[in-house]
Short mmCIF file of C-alpha atoms in Angstrom, two decimals:
data_model
loop_
_atom_site.label_atom_id
_atom_site.label_comp_id
_atom_site.label_asym_id
_atom_site.label_seq_id
_atom_site.Cartn_x
_atom_site.Cartn_y
_atom_site.Cartn_z
CA MET A 1050 9.48 30.84 26.09
CA ASN A 1051 8.97 31.00 29.80
CA GLU A 1052 9.39 27.55 31.21
CA PHE A 1053 6.29 28.06 33.35
CA GLU A 1054 3.90 29.50 30.75
CA ASN A 1055 0.69 27.66 29.83
CA ASN A 1056 -2.84 28.40 28.77
CA GLU A 1057 -4.87 26.00 30.88
CA GLU A 1058 -7.40 26.88 33.56
CA PHE A 1059 -8.61 25.38 36.81
CA THR A 1060 -10.63 22.16 36.72
CA SER A 1061 -11.63 22.58 40.34
CA PRO A 1062 -15.29 22.60 41.45
CA ASN A 1063 -15.27 26.34 40.93
CA PRO A 1064 -13.41 26.59 37.63
CA PRO A 1065 -12.21 30.12 36.91
CA GLU A 1066 -12.54 31.77 33.58
CA GLN A 1067 -9.48 33.24 32.03
CA ASN A 1068 -9.26 36.99 31.96
CA THR A 1069 -7.17 38.69 29.40
CA SER A 1070 -5.26 41.68 30.76
CA GLU A 1071 -3.62 44.18 28.57
CA GLN A 1072 -0.97 46.73 29.41
CA ASN A 1073 -1.44 50.11 27.83
CA GLN A 1074 1.52 52.29 27.03
CA THR A 1075 1.21 56.03 26.75
CA ALA A 1076 3.49 57.84 24.34
CA ALA A 1077 3.99 61.57 24.46
CA GLU A 1078 3.36 63.31 21.13
CA ASN A 1079 6.29 65.25 19.81
CA ASN A 1080 5.43 68.48 18.05
CA THR A 1081 8.77 69.57 16.68
CA THR A 1082 9.07 73.15 15.49
CA TYR A 1083 11.80 73.96 13.00
CA HIS A 1084 13.19 77.50 13.04
CA TYR A 1085 14.50 78.41 9.63
CA SER A 1086 17.21 81.04 9.43
CA TYR A 1087 16.65 83.41 6.65
CA THR A 1088 17.95 86.71 5.38
CA SER A 1089 15.38 89.43 4.97
CA PRO A 1090 15.46 91.38 1.68
CA GLY A 1091 18.15 94.12 1.82
CA THR A 1092 17.16 97.77 1.65
CA GLN A 1093 18.65 99.93 -1.11
CA ASN A 1094 20.55 103.16 -0.44
CA SER A 1095 18.23 106.15 -0.60
CA GLY A 1096 20.85 108.93 -0.77
CA GLN A 1097 19.92 112.12 -2.57
CA TYR A 1098 21.68 112.55 -5.89
CA TYR A 1099 22.45 115.96 -7.44
CA ASP A 1100 20.33 116.83 -10.48
CA PRO A 1101 22.23 119.40 -12.58
CA ASN A 1102 19.23 120.21 -14.68
CA GLN A 1103 17.06 120.91 -11.69
CA GLN A 1104 19.83 122.90 -10.00
CA GLN A 1105 20.48 124.95 -13.07
CA SER A 1106 16.81 125.77 -13.29
CA THR A 1107 16.90 126.88 -9.69
CA TYR A 1108 19.82 129.16 -10.30
CA GLN A 1109 18.18 130.59 -13.37
CA SER A 1110 15.04 131.41 -11.48
CA ALA A 1111 17.05 132.92 -8.69
CA TYR A 1112 18.78 135.37 -10.94
CA SER A 1113 16.09 136.00 -13.49
CA ASN A 1114 14.70 139.10 -11.84
CA GLN A 1115 18.06 140.83 -11.77
CA THR A 1116 18.11 141.45 -15.53
CA GLN A 1117 15.63 144.27 -16.09
CA THR A 1118 15.34 146.77 -18.92
CA PRO A 1119 15.89 150.39 -17.61
CA ASN A 1120 13.15 152.97 -18.06
CA TYR A 1121 14.27 156.30 -19.68
CA SER A 1122 12.41 159.56 -19.71
CA GLY A 1123 13.05 163.09 -21.04
CA PRO A 1124 14.96 164.38 -24.01
CA SER A 1125 18.39 164.17 -22.32
CA ALA A 1126 18.49 160.38 -22.44
CA GLY A 1127 22.05 160.19 -23.77
CA ALA A 1128 23.98 160.32 -20.52
CA PRO A 1129 21.71 157.91 -18.74
CA LYS A 1130 22.01 155.57 -21.72
CA LYS A 1131 25.78 155.31 -21.27
CA LYS A 1132 25.27 154.70 -17.59
CA SER A 1133 22.68 152.11 -18.35
CA LYS A 1134 25.04 150.29 -20.69
CA ALA A 1135 27.72 150.22 -18.02
CA VAL A 1136 25.29 148.85 -15.52
CA ILE A 1137 24.18 146.19 -17.96
CA ILE A 1138 27.77 145.16 -18.67
CA PHE A 1139 28.47 145.00 -14.94
CA ILE A 1140 25.45 142.86 -14.36
CA ILE A 1141 26.42 140.49 -17.18
CA ILE A 1142 29.95 140.12 -15.78
CA PHE A 1143 28.54 139.52 -12.28
CA ILE A 1144 26.18 136.84 -13.57
CA CYS A 1145 29.00 135.08 -15.44
CA CYS A 1146 31.22 135.08 -12.36
CA ALA A 1147 28.41 133.84 -10.19
CA GLY A 1148 27.58 131.13 -12.69
CA LEU A 1149 31.19 129.95 -12.78
CA ALA A 1150 31.32 129.82 -8.97
CA VAL A 1151 28.07 127.91 -8.68
CA GLY A 1152 29.13 125.55 -11.43
CA GLY A 1153 32.36 124.84 -9.59
CA LEU A 1154 30.52 124.05 -6.40
CA PHE A 1155 28.11 121.81 -8.31
CA LEU A 1156 30.90 119.86 -9.99
CA SER A 1157 32.75 119.45 -6.69
CA ALA A 1158 29.66 118.16 -4.87
CA PHE A 1159 28.72 115.83 -7.69
CA SER A 1160 32.25 114.43 -7.87
CA LYS A 1161 32.29 113.86 -4.10
CA ASN A 1162 28.90 112.08 -4.05
CA SER A 1163 29.82 109.98 -7.05
CA GLY A 1164 33.07 108.94 -5.42
CA THR A 1165 31.28 107.99 -2.20
CA GLU A 1166 28.68 105.91 -4.03
CA ASN A 1167 31.29 104.20 -6.15
CA LYS A 1168 33.27 103.43 -3.04
CA LYS A 1169 30.20 101.89 -1.39
CA GLU A 1170 29.45 99.80 -4.43
CA ASN A 1171 33.03 98.60 -4.68
CA THR A 1172 33.06 97.75 -0.97
CA ASN A 1173 29.84 95.75 -1.20
CA SER A 1174 30.97 93.81 -4.23
CA SER A 1175 34.43 92.92 -2.95
CA SER A 1176 33.71 92.06 0.73
CA GLN A 1177 33.41 88.30 1.46
CA VAL A 1178 33.11 86.09 4.53
CA GLU A 1179 36.19 83.97 4.85
CA THR A 1180 36.35 80.66 6.78
CA GLU A 1181 39.23 79.80 8.98
CA THR A 1182 40.93 76.43 9.13
CA GLN A 1183 39.49 74.42 12.02
CA PRO A 1184 42.09 72.84 14.27
CA ASP A 1185 42.03 69.06 14.54
CA VAL A 1186 39.51 67.79 17.08
CA PRO A 1187 41.45 66.07 19.87
CA LEU A 1188 40.86 62.32 20.08
CA THR A 1189 42.45 61.97 23.51
CA ASP A 1190 42.59 64.15 26.59
CA ALA A 1191 45.46 65.08 28.87
CA ALA A 1192 44.98 61.91 30.92
CA GLY A 1193 45.27 59.71 27.83
CA ASP A 1194 41.60 58.74 27.76
CA LEU A 1195 39.62 58.99 24.55
CA THR A 1196 37.40 61.96 23.97
CA VAL A 1197 33.85 61.41 22.69
CA ALA A 1198 35.16 61.98 19.17
CA GLY A 1199 37.94 59.51 19.91
CA VAL A 1200 35.48 56.83 21.00
CA ALA A 1201 33.44 57.39 17.84
CA LYS A 1202 36.49 57.03 15.60
CA ASN A 1203 37.80 54.03 17.51
CA ALA A 1204 34.56 52.08 18.02
CA ALA A 1205 32.12 52.87 15.19
CA ASP A 1206 33.37 50.04 12.95
CA SER A 1207 32.57 47.54 15.72
CA CYS A 1208 28.90 48.55 15.72
CA VAL A 1209 26.30 47.31 13.23
CA GLY A 1210 22.66 47.69 12.33
CA ILE A 1211 20.30 44.69 12.35
CA THR A 1212 17.23 44.32 10.14
CA VAL A 1213 14.69 41.69 11.19
CA TYR A 1214 12.25 39.91 8.87
CA THR A 1215 9.32 37.65 9.68
CA GLN A 1216 7.14 35.47 7.48
CA SER A 1217 4.06 37.30 6.31
CA THR A 1218 0.62 35.74 6.69
CA ASN A 1219 -2.59 35.99 4.72
CA TYR A 1220 -5.96 35.96 6.40
CA SER A 1221 -9.03 35.10 4.37
CA ASN A 1222 -12.57 35.64 5.62
CA PHE A 1223 -15.68 34.22 4.02
CA TYR A 1224 -18.97 34.98 5.80
CA GLY A 1225 -17.34 34.79 9.22
CA TYR A 1226 -15.18 31.76 8.47
CA GLY A 1227 -11.51 32.60 8.28
CA SER A 1228 -8.12 30.98 8.02
CA GLN A 1229 -4.55 32.21 8.38
CA ASN A 1230 -1.80 30.84 6.18
CA ASN A 1231 1.89 31.57 5.85
CA ASN A 1232 2.80 32.44 2.30
CA GLY A 1233 6.52 31.99 2.94
CA GLU A 1234 7.49 35.57 2.13
CA ASN A 1235 9.77 37.32 4.60
CA VAL A 1236 8.82 40.93 5.25
CA LYS A 1237 10.70 43.54 7.24
CA SER A 1238 9.32 43.63 10.77
CA GLY A 1239 11.87 45.46 12.88
CA ALA A 1240 15.35 46.85 13.34
CA GLY A 1241 17.95 47.06 16.07
CA SER A 1242 21.63 47.41 16.80
CA GLY A 1243 24.47 45.00 17.41
CA ILE A 1244 28.14 44.65 18.37
CA LEU A 1245 30.84 42.62 16.59
CA MET A 1246 31.94 40.48 19.53
CA LEU A 1247 33.86 37.42 18.33
CA GLU A 1248 35.48 35.86 15.26
CA ASP A 1249 35.76 32.07 15.18
CA ASN A 1250 35.82 29.31 12.55
CA GLY A 1251 35.26 31.65 9.62
CA LYS A 1252 32.32 33.41 11.28
CA THR A 1253 31.82 36.68 13.08
CA TYR A 1254 29.35 36.68 15.96
CA ILE A 1255 27.12 39.67 16.69
CA LEU A 1256 25.90 40.46 20.19
CA THR A 1257 22.44 42.03 20.49
CA ASN A 1258 19.22 41.89 22.54
CA ALA A 1259 16.94 38.85 22.65
CA HIS A 1260 13.88 41.03 22.10
CA VAL A 1261 15.40 42.31 18.83
CA ILE A 1262 15.74 38.89 17.18
CA SER A 1263 13.46 36.48 19.07
CA ASP A 1264 10.53 36.74 16.63
CA GLY A 1265 12.59 36.91 13.44
CA THR A 1266 12.89 34.33 10.66
CA LYS A 1267 15.53 36.15 8.60
CA PHE A 1268 18.17 38.74 9.46
CA THR A 1269 20.60 41.09 7.74
CA VAL A 1270 23.54 42.85 9.35
CA THR A 1271 24.79 46.20 8.03
CA LEU A 1272 28.33 47.29 8.82
CA ASN A 1273 29.44 50.86 9.43
CA ASP A 1274 30.61 51.11 5.79
CA LYS A 1275 27.10 50.01 4.64
CA THR A 1276 28.25 46.51 3.62
CA GLU A 1277 25.37 44.08 4.20
CA TYR A 1278 25.46 40.42 5.19
CA GLU A 1279 22.78 37.81 5.69
CA ALA A 1280 22.86 36.49 9.24
CA THR A 1281 21.72 33.36 11.05
CA MET A 1282 20.42 33.09 14.59
CA VAL A 1283 22.74 31.37 17.05
CA GLY A 1284 20.40 31.69 20.02
CA TYR A 1285 18.83 34.05 22.53
CA ASP A 1286 18.05 34.14 26.22
CA SER A 1287 14.93 36.02 27.27
CA GLN A 1288 15.91 35.98 30.94
CA THR A 1289 18.92 38.25 30.38
CA ASP A 1290 17.60 39.71 27.10
CA ILE A 1291 20.76 38.70 25.23
CA GLY A 1292 20.83 37.27 21.70
CA VAL A 1293 23.52 36.26 19.20
CA LEU A 1294 23.63 36.26 15.37
CA ALA A 1295 26.41 35.04 13.06
CA ILE A 1296 27.62 36.12 9.61
CA ASN A 1297 30.04 34.43 7.22
CA ALA A 1298 32.75 37.08 7.31
CA THR A 1299 36.17 37.59 8.85
CA GLY A 1300 38.66 40.42 9.25
CA LEU A 1301 36.15 42.82 10.74
CA LYS A 1302 36.84 45.09 13.69
CA ILE A 1303 35.90 43.15 16.82
CA ALA A 1304 34.89 45.24 19.84
CA LYS A 1305 36.85 45.22 23.08
CA PHE A 1306 35.02 44.40 26.31
CA ALA A 1307 35.72 45.72 29.80
CA ASP A 1308 34.97 44.27 33.22
CA SER A 1309 31.62 45.94 33.97
CA ASP A 1310 32.12 45.38 37.70
CA SER A 1311 34.68 48.21 37.53
CA THR A 1312 32.10 50.70 36.24
CA VAL A 1313 31.47 53.59 38.64
CA GLN A 1314 28.64 56.06 39.09
CA GLY A 1315 29.37 59.35 37.34
CA GLU A 1316 31.61 57.75 34.72
CA GLN A 1317 31.29 59.29 31.25
CA VAL A 1318 29.93 56.91 28.62
CA VAL A 1319 29.09 56.84 24.90
CA VAL A 1320 26.20 55.02 23.22
CA ILE A 1321 26.45 53.96 19.56
CA GLY A 1322 23.45 52.44 17.82
CA CYS A 1323 20.73 52.87 15.23
CA PRO A 1324 17.85 54.91 16.69
CA GLY A 1325 15.07 54.80 14.12
CA GLY A 1326 16.73 52.05 12.07
CA LEU A 1327 19.38 52.00 9.35
CA ASP A 1328 18.61 55.54 8.20
CA PHE A 1329 20.43 56.61 11.36
CA LEU A 1330 23.10 53.90 11.34
CA ASN A 1331 25.60 54.21 14.19
CA SER A 1332 24.36 57.45 15.68
CA LEU A 1333 26.18 58.56 18.82
CA SER A 1334 24.95 59.98 22.09
CA SER A 1335 26.88 60.55 25.29
CA GLY A 1336 26.21 60.98 28.97
CA TYR A 1337 27.06 59.57 32.35
CA VAL A 1338 26.42 56.51 34.47
CA SER A 1339 23.47 57.53 36.65
CA ALA A 1340 23.36 54.41 38.83
CA LEU A 1341 24.48 50.79 39.03
CA ALA A 1342 22.70 47.48 39.68
CA ARG A 1343 19.22 48.72 38.82
CA PRO A 1344 16.83 45.73 38.75
CA ILE A 1345 15.05 45.80 35.39
CA LYS A 1346 12.47 43.14 34.56
CA SER A 1347 12.86 41.14 31.36
CA THR A 1348 10.00 40.18 29.06
CA ILE A 1349 9.47 36.92 30.98
CA GLY A 1350 9.58 38.40 34.46
CA TYR A 1351 13.20 37.93 35.54
CA ASN A 1352 15.12 40.85 36.96
CA THR A 1353 18.52 41.74 35.54
CA GLU A 1354 20.73 44.24 37.34
CA CYS A 1355 21.43 46.95 34.78
CA ILE A 1356 23.54 50.07 34.37
CA GLN A 1357 21.39 53.20 34.39
CA ILE A 1358 22.54 56.00 32.07
CA ASP A 1359 21.30 59.44 31.03
CA ALA A 1360 22.57 59.18 27.43
CA SER A 1361 19.80 59.23 24.84
CA ILE A 1362 18.31 55.81 23.97
CA ASN A 1363 15.54 55.46 21.39
CA PRO A 1364 13.77 52.60 19.56
CA GLY A 1365 16.42 50.98 17.39
CA ASN A 1366 19.22 51.49 19.95
CA SER A 1367 18.42 48.09 21.46
CA GLY A 1368 21.46 45.83 21.26
CA GLY A 1369 23.90 48.67 20.72
CA GLY A 1370 27.13 49.32 22.55
CA LEU A 1371 27.68 51.27 25.76
CA PHE A 1372 31.33 52.36 25.73
CA ASN A 1373 33.62 53.74 28.39
CA MET A 1374 36.19 56.42 27.57
CA GLN A 1375 38.79 53.79 26.76
CA GLY A 1376 36.61 52.61 23.87
CA GLN A 1377 35.61 49.37 25.61
CA ILE A 1378 32.13 47.86 25.85
CA ILE A 1379 30.76 48.01 29.40
CA GLY A 1380 27.14 47.28 28.53
CA VAL A 1381 24.52 46.46 25.91
CA THR A 1382 21.77 49.06 25.68
CA SER A 1383 18.39 47.42 26.15
CA SER A 1384 15.59 49.66 27.39
CA LYS A 1385 14.44 53.04 28.63
CA ILE A 1386 11.60 54.48 30.64
CA ALA A 1387 9.48 55.99 27.88
CA ALA A 1388 6.80 58.09 29.52
CA THR A 1389 5.75 61.70 29.44
CA ASP A 1390 7.12 62.53 32.88
CA TYR A 1391 10.49 60.79 32.42
CA GLU A 1392 13.58 61.99 30.61
CA GLY A 1393 17.03 60.47 30.26
CA MET A 1394 16.50 57.13 32.01
CA GLY A 1395 18.07 54.40 29.92
CA PHE A 1396 19.43 51.00 30.88
CA ALA A 1397 22.15 48.67 29.66
CA ILE A 1398 22.89 45.04 30.45
CA PRO A 1399 26.38 44.87 32.04
CA SER A 1400 29.05 43.46 29.75
CA ASN A 1401 29.92 40.69 32.22
CA THR A 1402 26.35 39.36 32.07
CA ALA A 1403 26.11 39.82 28.31
CA VAL A 1404 29.42 38.13 27.50
CA ALA A 1405 28.80 35.14 29.79
CA THR A 1406 25.35 34.60 28.30
CA ALA A 1407 26.53 35.02 24.69
CA ASN A 1408 29.51 32.68 25.15
CA SER A 1409 27.21 29.98 26.48
CA LEU A 1410 24.73 30.46 23.63
CA ILE A 1411 27.55 30.11 21.10
CA LYS A 1412 29.00 27.09 22.85
CA VAL A 1413 25.92 24.97 23.60
CA GLY A 1414 22.89 26.97 22.41
CA TYR A 1415 21.59 27.76 25.89
CA VAL A 1416 22.82 29.29 29.16
CA GLU A 1417 24.68 26.65 31.11
CA GLY A 1418 24.31 26.25 34.86
CA ARG A 1419 20.85 27.81 35.10
CA ALA A 1420 18.37 26.15 37.46
CA LYS A 1421 14.66 25.51 36.94
CA LEU A 1422 11.74 23.69 38.56
CA GLY A 1423 10.78 21.96 35.34
CA ILE A 1424 7.13 23.01 35.14
CA THR A 1425 4.87 25.26 33.09
CA TYR A 1426 2.52 27.51 34.98
CA LYS A 1427 0.03 30.36 34.83
CA ALA A 1428 -0.31 33.28 37.24
CA ILE A 1429 -3.29 33.19 39.60
CA GLY A 1430 -4.36 36.64 38.37
CA SER A 1431 -5.35 35.14 35.03
CA TYR A 1432 -8.39 33.44 36.56
CA SER A 1433 -11.80 34.95 37.18
CA ASN A 1434 -12.04 33.71 40.78
CA ALA A 1435 -8.47 34.83 41.64
CA THR A 1436 -9.61 37.33 44.27
CA ALA A 1437 -11.63 34.71 46.16
CA ILE A 1438 -8.72 32.25 46.11
CA VAL A 1439 -6.18 34.87 47.25
CA ASN A 1440 -8.50 35.87 50.11
CA ALA A 1441 -8.89 32.23 51.14
CA LEU A 1442 -5.10 31.76 51.09
CA GLY A 1443 -4.79 34.84 53.26
CA GLN A 1444 -6.98 33.21 55.89
CA LEU A 1445 -4.58 30.26 55.84
CA GLY A 1446 -1.64 32.55 56.62
CA PHE A 1447 -0.44 33.30 53.08
CA GLU A 1448 -1.21 37.00 53.02
CA ASN A 1449 -1.45 38.73 49.63
CA ALA A 1450 -0.33 35.66 47.66
CA VAL A 1451 -1.01 37.34 44.31
CA GLY A 1452 2.14 35.75 42.85
CA THR A 1453 0.72 32.25 43.26
CA MET A 1454 1.74 29.96 40.38
CA VAL A 1455 -0.92 27.56 39.05
CA ILE A 1456 0.80 24.42 37.70
CA ASN A 1457 -0.24 23.36 34.23
CA GLU A 1458 2.28 20.65 33.38
CA VAL A 1459 5.27 18.93 34.98
CA ASN A 1460 8.13 18.18 32.58
CA SER A 1461 9.51 14.67 32.44
CA ASP A 1462 12.99 15.84 33.57
CA SER A 1463 11.62 17.63 36.66
CA ASP A 1464 12.13 16.26 40.15
CA LEU A 1465 8.40 16.87 40.70
CA ALA A 1466 7.51 14.32 38.02
CA GLY A 1467 7.67 11.45 40.50
CA LYS A 1468 5.90 13.24 43.30
CA ASP A 1469 2.34 14.00 44.31
CA ILE A 1470 1.81 17.01 42.09
CA GLN A 1471 -1.30 17.49 39.94
CA GLN A 1472 -2.44 19.91 37.31
CA TYR A 1473 -3.95 23.07 38.86
CA ASP A 1474 -2.02 22.64 42.10
CA MET A 1475 -0.86 26.06 43.26
CA ILE A 1476 2.63 26.99 44.48
CA VAL A 1477 1.97 29.67 47.12
CA ALA A 1478 5.41 29.92 48.80
CA VAL A 1479 9.06 29.01 48.25
CA ASN A 1480 11.46 28.33 51.12
CA GLY A 1481 8.79 29.60 53.49
CA GLU A 1482 8.29 32.98 51.72
CA THR A 1483 4.79 33.74 50.39
CA LEU A 1484 4.67 34.53 46.67
CA THR A 1485 3.40 38.08 46.88
CA SER A 1486 4.98 38.36 43.43
CA VAL A 1487 6.29 35.89 40.86
CA ASP A 1488 9.58 37.78 41.18
CA ILE A 1489 10.18 35.99 44.48
CA MET A 1490 10.36 32.64 42.71
CA THR A 1491 12.39 33.90 39.78
CA SER A 1492 14.85 35.52 42.18
CA VAL A 1493 15.35 32.24 44.04
CA LEU A 1494 15.93 30.36 40.80
CA ALA A 1495 18.33 33.00 39.48
CA LYS A 1496 20.48 32.61 42.60
CA SER A 1497 20.39 28.80 42.56
CA LYS A 1498 22.24 26.16 40.59
CA PRO A 1499 21.16 22.80 39.20
CA GLY A 1500 21.20 20.27 42.04
CA ASP A 1501 20.13 22.77 44.70
CA LYS A 1502 16.97 21.99 46.67
CA VAL A 1503 14.04 24.30 47.39
CA LYS A 1504 10.98 23.85 49.58
CA LEU A 1505 7.67 24.52 47.86
CA THR A 1506 4.38 25.11 49.65
CA VAL A 1507 1.56 23.78 47.49
CA ALA A 1508 -2.18 24.52 47.80
CA ARG A 1509 -4.83 22.21 46.30
CA ILE A 1510 -8.57 22.82 45.91
CA LYS A 1511 -10.62 19.77 46.77
CA ASN A 1512 -14.31 19.57 47.63
CA ASN A 1513 -14.46 23.35 47.66
CA GLN A 1514 -11.75 23.45 50.31
CA ILE A 1515 -8.09 24.51 50.09
CA ASP A 1516 -5.49 22.19 51.57
CA THR A 1517 -1.76 23.03 51.73
CA PHE A 1518 1.36 20.88 52.05
CA ASP A 1519 5.14 21.25 51.64
CA ILE A 1520 7.23 19.38 49.12
CA GLU A 1521 10.97 19.37 48.43
CA CYS A 1522 12.17 19.84 44.86
CA LEU A 1523 15.62 19.23 43.39
CA LEU A 1524 16.35 21.88 40.76
CA VAL A 1525 17.39 20.74 37.28
CA GLU A 1526 19.35 22.51 34.56
CA SER A 1527 17.46 24.76 32.19
CA LYS A 1528 18.48 24.29 28.56
CA GLY A 1529 16.50 27.07 27.01
#
């Protein structure tokens, strides 16, 4: 929880009413079209086949008119009769010879066509597509670095899927009167990714994002071989968005971590995680480092300098590993710009930041050496008369002080506890810089250490007037 958060309002003569603001997120609708490959029905051969019966009929009709009975006249029909017989015999012999010749041609053509068709049928029935043996995919390149396939083989067993459960609630409503009760049952509420980072005292610690586990009451961790373990929360830090779980297991493949300060723009990288949950356990995407030290705001308003990448990141990738081509972790994937007009803009928390935070969480349960004011606060924009107050502060020389912090409570360990600070006092500047954004304060605190001093400019509404004064504050250590 943000050390400054509170839900109180002004108690000044002009008390503001709290406005509730809501941030809307637009998601582009994906209409995926699948193109199925299919084979259209084959067409049969339509070759003309020889019909001997039809052909014979043709030949018969062709020669039918050649056999005619001779007409004889006159009493001296004897000599012509002999001649007629000779002619008839000649015609019969001619027809037989012609028939034999035509029959030979017919048999030859039929045999040729039959052989061709049989050959086609035999060719169709015996031809097959044969696959060739694929050569081994190289796992290293000429320079000795791992290929993408090499990183996958080397690092996948160090990556896990995380399932998050929260206690379900029942809400009963009777004529407008309702109540909400926990029934104690844990229901699945989310999923993310994680990295096996450390083995110690019979436990294996899993590095992930704070926003993956912060709302959970029960957790399970699924290894690359689908083995599942129940996990316990060690701690999380919303400022850096780093969280740690632990499982009772040893002998697992612990990831190797690189010095993220050595990362360069244009370096090839590989992302391994669970986009969409365990159904896509340890999916891989690859790309390049697009930029370094990109300031990305955490859920509580602090900026963390992140590695920008163009490798695909989707819901469920949070907490997964960003690997270099030596198979080392250089970052923890955490977020992306998810909008219609943006493509390939993902971000990862540098490994140096992640490891330092996680080590401290494991050691003491919070991030050591982090400074704080020791107050809870609410942003000026949450009040109905915020515009009037900001305008009035502008007339006093604090132009556009929309990051003004309205104090709700001073903690007992704060240096401000013994000073003239009241509820609803407003911090309008730090070290002489007007709070045009809350980021100005969080940036100062992120760069400071416990024991450092800061100068706060405080505004107080009294008798419908705004008075300002400076006060010095000694920063104390934040313990979560």
